[in-house]
PDB file of C-alpha atoms in Angstrom:
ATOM      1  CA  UNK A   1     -94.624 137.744 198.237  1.00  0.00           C
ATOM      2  CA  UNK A   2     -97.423 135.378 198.431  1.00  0.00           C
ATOM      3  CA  UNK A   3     -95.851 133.500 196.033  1.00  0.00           C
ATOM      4  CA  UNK A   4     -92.804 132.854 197.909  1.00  0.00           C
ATOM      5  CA  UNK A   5     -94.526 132.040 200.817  1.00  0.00           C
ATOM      6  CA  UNK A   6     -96.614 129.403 199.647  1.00  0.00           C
ATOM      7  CA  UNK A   7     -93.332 127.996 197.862  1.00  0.00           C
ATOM      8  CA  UNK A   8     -91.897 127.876 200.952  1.00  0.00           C
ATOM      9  CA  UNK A   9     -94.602 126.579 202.622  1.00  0.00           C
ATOM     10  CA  UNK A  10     -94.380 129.719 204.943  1.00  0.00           C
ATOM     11  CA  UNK A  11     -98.250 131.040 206.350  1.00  0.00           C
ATOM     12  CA  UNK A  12     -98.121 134.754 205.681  1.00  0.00           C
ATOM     13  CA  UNK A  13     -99.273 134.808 209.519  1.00  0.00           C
ATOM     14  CA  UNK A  14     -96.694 133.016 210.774  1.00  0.00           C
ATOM     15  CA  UNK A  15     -93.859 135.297 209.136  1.00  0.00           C
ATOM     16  CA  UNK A  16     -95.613 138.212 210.651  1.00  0.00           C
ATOM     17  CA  UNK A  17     -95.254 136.718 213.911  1.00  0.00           C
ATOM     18  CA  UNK A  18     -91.630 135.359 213.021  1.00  0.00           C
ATOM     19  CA  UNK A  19     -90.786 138.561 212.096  1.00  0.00           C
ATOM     20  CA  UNK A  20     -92.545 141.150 215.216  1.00  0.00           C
ATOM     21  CA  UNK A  21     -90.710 138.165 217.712  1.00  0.00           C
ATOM     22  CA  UNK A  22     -87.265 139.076 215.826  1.00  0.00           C
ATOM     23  CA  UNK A  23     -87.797 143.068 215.921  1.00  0.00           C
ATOM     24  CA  UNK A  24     -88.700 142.984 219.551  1.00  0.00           C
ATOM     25  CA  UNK A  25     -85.558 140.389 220.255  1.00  0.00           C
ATOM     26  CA  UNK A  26     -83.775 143.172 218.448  1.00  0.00           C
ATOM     27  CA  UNK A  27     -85.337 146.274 220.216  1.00  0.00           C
ATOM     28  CA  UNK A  28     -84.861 144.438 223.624  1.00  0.00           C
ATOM     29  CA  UNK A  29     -80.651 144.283 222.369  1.00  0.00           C
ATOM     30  CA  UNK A  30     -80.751 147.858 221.327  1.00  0.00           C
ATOM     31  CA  UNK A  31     -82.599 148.829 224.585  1.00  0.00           C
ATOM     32  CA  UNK A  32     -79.885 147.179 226.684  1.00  0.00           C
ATOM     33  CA  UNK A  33     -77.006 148.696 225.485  1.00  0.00           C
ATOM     34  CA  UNK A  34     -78.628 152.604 225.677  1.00  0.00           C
ATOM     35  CA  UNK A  35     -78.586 151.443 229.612  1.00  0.00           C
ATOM     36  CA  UNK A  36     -75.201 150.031 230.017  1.00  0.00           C
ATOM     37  CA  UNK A  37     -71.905 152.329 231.298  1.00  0.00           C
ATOM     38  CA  UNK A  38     -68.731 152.156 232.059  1.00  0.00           C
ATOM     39  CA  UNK A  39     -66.954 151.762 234.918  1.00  0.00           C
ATOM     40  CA  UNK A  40     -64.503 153.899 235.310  1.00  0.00           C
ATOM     41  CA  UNK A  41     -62.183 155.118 238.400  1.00  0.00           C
ATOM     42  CA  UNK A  42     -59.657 156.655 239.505  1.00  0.00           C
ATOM     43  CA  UNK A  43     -55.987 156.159 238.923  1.00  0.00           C
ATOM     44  CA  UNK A  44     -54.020 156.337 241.986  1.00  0.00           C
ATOM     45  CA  UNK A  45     -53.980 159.735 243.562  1.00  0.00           C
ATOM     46  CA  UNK A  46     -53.772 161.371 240.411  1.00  0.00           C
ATOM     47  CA  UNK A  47     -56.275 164.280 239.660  1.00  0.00           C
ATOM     48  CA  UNK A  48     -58.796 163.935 236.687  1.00  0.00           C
ATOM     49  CA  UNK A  49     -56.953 160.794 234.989  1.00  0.00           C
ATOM     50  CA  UNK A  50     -58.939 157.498 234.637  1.00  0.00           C
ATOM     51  CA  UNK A  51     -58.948 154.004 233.681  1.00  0.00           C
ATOM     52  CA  UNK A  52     -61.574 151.523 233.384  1.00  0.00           C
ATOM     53  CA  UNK A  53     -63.168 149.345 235.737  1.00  0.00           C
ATOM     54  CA  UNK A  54     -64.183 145.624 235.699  1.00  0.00           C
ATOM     55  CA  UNK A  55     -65.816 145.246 232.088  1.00  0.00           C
ATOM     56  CA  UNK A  56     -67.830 142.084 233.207  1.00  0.00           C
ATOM     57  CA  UNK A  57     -71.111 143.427 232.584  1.00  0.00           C
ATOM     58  CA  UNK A  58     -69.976 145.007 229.405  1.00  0.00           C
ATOM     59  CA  UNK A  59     -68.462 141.602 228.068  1.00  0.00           C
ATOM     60  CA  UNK A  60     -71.845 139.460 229.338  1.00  0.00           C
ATOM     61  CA  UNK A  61     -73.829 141.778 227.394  1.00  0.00           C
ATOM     62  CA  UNK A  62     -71.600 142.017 224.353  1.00  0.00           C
ATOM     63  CA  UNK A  63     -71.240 137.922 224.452  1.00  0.00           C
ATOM     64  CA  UNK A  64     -75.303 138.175 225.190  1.00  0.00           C
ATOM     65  CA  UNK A  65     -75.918 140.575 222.039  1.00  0.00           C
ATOM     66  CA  UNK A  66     -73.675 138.264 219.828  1.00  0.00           C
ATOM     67  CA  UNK A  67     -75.737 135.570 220.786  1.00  0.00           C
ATOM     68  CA  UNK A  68     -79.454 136.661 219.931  1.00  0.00           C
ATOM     69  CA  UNK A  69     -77.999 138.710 216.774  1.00  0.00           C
ATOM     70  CA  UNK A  70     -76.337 135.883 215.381  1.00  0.00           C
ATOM     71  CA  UNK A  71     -78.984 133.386 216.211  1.00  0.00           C
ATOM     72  CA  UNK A  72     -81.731 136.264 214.766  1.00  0.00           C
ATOM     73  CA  UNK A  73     -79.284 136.687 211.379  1.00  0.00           C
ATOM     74  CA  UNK A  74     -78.994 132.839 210.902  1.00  0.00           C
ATOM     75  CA  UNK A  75     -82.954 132.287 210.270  1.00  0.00           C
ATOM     76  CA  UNK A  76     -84.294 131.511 206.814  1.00  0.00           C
ATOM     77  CA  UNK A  77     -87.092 134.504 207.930  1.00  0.00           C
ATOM     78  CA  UNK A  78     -84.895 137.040 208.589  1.00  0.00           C
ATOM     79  CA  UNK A  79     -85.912 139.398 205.390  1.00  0.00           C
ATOM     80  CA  UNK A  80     -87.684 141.900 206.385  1.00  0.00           C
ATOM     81  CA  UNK A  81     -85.576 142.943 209.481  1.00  0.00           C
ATOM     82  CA  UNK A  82     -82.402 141.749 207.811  1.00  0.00           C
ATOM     83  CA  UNK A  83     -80.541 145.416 207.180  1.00  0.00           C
ATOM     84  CA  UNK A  84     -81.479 146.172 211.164  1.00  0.00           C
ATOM     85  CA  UNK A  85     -80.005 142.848 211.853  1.00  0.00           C
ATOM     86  CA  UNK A  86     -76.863 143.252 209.668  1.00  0.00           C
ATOM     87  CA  UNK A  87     -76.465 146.760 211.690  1.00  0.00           C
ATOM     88  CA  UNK A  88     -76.411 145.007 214.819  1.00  0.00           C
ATOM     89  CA  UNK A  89     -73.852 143.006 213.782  1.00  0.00           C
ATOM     90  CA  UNK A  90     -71.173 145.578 212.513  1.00  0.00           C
ATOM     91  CA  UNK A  91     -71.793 147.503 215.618  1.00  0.00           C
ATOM     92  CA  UNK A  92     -71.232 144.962 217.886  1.00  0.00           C
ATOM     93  CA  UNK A  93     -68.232 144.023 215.817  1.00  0.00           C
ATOM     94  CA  UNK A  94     -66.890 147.877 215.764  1.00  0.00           C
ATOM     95  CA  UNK A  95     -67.707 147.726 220.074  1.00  0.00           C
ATOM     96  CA  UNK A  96     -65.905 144.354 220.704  1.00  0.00           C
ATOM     97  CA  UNK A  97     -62.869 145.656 218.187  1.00  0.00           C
ATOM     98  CA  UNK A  98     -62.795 149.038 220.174  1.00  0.00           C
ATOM     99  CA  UNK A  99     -63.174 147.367 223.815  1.00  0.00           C
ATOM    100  CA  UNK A 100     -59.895 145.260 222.796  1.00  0.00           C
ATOM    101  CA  UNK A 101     -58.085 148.145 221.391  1.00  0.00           C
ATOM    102  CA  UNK A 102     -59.157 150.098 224.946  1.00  0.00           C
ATOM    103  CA  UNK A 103     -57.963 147.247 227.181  1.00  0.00           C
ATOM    104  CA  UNK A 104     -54.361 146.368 225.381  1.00  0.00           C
ATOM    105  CA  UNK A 105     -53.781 150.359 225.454  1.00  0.00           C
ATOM    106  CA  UNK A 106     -54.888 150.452 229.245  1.00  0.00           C
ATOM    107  CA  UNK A 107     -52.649 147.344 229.739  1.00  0.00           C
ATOM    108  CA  UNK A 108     -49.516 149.011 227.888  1.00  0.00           C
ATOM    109  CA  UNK A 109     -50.122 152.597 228.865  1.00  0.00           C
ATOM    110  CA  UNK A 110     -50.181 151.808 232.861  1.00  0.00           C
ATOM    111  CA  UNK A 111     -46.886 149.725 232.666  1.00  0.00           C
ATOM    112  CA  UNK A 112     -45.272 153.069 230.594  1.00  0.00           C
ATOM    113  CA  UNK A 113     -46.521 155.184 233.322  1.00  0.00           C
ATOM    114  CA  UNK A 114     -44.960 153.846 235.836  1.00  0.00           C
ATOM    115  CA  UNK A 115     -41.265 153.892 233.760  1.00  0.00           C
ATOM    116  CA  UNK A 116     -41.412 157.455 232.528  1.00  0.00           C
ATOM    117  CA  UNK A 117     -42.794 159.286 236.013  1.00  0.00           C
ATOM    118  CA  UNK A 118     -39.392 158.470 236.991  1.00  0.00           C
ATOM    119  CA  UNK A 119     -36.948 161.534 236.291  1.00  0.00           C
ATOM    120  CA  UNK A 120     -34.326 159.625 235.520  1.00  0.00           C
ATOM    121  CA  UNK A 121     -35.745 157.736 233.071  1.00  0.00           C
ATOM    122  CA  UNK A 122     -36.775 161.081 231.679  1.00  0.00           C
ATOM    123  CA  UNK A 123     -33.199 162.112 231.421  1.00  0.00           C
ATOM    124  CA  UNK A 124     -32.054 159.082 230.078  1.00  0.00           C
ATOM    125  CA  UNK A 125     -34.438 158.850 227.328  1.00  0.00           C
ATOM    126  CA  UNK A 126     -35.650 161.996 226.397  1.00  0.00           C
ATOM    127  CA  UNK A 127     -37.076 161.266 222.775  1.00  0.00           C
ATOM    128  CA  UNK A 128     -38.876 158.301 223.967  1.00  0.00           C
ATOM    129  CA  UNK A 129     -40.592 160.353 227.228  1.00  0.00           C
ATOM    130  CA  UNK A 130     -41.531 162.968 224.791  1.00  0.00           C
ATOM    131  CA  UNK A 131     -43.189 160.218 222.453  1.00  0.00           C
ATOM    132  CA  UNK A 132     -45.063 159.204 226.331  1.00  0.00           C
ATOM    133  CA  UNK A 133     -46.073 162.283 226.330  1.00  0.00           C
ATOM    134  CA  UNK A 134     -48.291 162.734 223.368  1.00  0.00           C
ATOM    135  CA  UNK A 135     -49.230 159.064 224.107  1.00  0.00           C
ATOM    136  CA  UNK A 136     -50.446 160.070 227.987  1.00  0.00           C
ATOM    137  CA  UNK A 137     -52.329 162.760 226.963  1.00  0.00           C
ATOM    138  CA  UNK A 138     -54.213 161.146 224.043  1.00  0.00           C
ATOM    139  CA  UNK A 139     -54.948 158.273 226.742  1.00  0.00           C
ATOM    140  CA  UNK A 140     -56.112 160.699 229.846  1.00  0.00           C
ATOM    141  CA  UNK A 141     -58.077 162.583 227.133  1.00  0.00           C
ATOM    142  CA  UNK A 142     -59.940 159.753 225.997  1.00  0.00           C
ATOM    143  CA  UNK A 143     -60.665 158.427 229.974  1.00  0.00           C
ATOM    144  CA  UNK A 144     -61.689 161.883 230.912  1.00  0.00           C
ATOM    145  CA  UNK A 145     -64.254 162.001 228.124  1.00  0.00           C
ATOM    146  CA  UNK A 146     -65.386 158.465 229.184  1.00  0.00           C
ATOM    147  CA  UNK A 147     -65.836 159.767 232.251  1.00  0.00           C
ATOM    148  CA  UNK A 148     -67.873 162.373 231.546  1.00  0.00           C
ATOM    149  CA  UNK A 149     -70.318 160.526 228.983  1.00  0.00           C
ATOM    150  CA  UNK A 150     -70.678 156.702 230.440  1.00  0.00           C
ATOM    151  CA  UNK A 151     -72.390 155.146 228.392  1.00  0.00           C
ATOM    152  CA  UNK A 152     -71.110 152.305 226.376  1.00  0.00           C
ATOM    153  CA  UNK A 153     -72.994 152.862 223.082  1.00  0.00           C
ATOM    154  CA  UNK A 154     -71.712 156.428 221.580  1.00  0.00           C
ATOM    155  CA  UNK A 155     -68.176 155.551 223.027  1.00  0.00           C
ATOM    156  CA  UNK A 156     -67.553 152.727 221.279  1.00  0.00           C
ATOM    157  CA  UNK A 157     -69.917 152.751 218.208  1.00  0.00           C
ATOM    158  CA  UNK A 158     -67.643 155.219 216.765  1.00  0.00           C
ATOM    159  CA  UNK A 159     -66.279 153.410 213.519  1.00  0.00           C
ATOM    160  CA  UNK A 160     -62.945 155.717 214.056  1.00  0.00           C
ATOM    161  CA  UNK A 161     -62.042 154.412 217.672  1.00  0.00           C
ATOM    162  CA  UNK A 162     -60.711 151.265 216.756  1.00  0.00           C
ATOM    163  CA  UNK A 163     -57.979 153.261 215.245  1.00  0.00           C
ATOM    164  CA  UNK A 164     -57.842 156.115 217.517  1.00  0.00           C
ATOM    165  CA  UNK A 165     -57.030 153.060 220.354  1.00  0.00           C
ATOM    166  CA  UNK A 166     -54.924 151.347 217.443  1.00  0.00           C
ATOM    167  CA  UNK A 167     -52.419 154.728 216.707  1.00  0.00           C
ATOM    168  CA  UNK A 168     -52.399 155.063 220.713  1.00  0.00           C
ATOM    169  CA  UNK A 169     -51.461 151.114 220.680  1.00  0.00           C
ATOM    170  CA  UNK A 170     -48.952 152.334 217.953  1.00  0.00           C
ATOM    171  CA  UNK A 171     -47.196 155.049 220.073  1.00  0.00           C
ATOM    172  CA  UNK A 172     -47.192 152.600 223.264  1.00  0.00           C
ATOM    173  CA  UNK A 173     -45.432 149.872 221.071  1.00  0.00           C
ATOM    174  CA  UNK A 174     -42.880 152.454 219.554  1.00  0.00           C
ATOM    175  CA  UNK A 175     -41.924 153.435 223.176  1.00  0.00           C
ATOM    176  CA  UNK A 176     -41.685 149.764 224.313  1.00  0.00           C
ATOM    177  CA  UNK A 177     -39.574 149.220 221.634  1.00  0.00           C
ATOM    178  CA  UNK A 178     -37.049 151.051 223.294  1.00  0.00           C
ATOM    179  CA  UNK A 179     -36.899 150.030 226.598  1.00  0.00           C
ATOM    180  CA  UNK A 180     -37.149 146.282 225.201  1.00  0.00           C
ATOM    181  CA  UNK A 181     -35.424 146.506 221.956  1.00  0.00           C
ATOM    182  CA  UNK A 182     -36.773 143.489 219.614  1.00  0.00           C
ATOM    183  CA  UNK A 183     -40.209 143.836 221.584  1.00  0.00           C
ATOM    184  CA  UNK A 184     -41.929 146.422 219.582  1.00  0.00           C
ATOM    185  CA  UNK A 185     -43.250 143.531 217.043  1.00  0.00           C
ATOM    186  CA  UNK A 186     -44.113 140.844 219.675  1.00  0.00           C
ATOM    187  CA  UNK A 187     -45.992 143.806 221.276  1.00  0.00           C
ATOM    188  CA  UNK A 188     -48.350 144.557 218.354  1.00  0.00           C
ATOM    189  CA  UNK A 189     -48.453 140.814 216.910  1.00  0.00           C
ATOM    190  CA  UNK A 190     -49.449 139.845 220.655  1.00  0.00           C
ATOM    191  CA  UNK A 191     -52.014 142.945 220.677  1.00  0.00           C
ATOM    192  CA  UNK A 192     -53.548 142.332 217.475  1.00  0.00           C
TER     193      UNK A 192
END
């Protein structure tokens, strides 16, 4: 090791430093995000179903983490933190892909709410308001759980969410399809 360092013209002191400066700039990410929740409220009048909040904090502290682990990841005296580092990185990936997933399938399964409450609807399309069925309840089940456990970190570090959200995206897109035939590929090309 001292080897390397004197080829690189790296004091063994100043890597040490380097190096405690990066694990704290790491620790202080990983101690942010064990503090950070959701907001989540109420939809309408209905009992025990949720949807989320303003995500601004959430996204300033995602865009924040990107920063710092990116900028940490980039230096030449990364090494010895570099497998923490990498970590960071595929978990904030796995967070920002399941935060998208959340939001399109919030966006798409309040818009299908509001078509199938309507009896009619239900009559007229009884395959399809079955289909919003199993879709509603996988959604509600998911916000309810949110609900219970705020914070951000167990929710969405999850590397099965992202496709929990996407076969909930899936079942949203199949129903749309049928109300706006044609529209069940521009859904999921414009999701994705």
């Amino acid at each position: 090791m001292a080897e390397i360092l004197r080829a690189t013209g790296v004091d063994e002191g100043d890597l040490r430093i380097v190096t405690e400066l990066y694990w704290h700039q790491t620790a202080q990410v990983e101690e942010s995000w064990k503090t950070l929740e959701f907001c989540v409220i109420p939809h309408k009048d209905a009992k025990d179903v949720y949807i989320l909040g303003s995500l601004e904090d959430i996204q300033t502290a995602l865009d924040e983490s990107n920063i710092n682990i990116t900028t940490i990841a980039s230096s030449r005296h990364v090494g010895p933190i570099k497998s923490r580092v990498e970590e960071w990185q595929r978990n904030l990936d796995l967070f920002f892909r399941t935060l998208d997933e959340w939001m399109n399938c919030q966006q798409s399964w309040i818009y299908l709410e509001v078509i199938f409450s309507a009896p009619d609807i239900q009559r007229q399309l009884p395959n399809e308001a079955k289909l919003f069925v199993i879709v509603d309840k996988s959604w509600k089940d998911v916000m309810r759980r949110t609900a219970k456990s705020l914070n951000t970190t167990p929710t969405c570090s999850l590397p099965s969410n992202p496709s929990k959200m996407n076969g909930t995206r899936s079942g949203i897109a199949s129903t749309v399809a049928v109300l706006h035939p044609g529209s069940e590929a521009e859904l999921l090309d414009v999701q994705q």
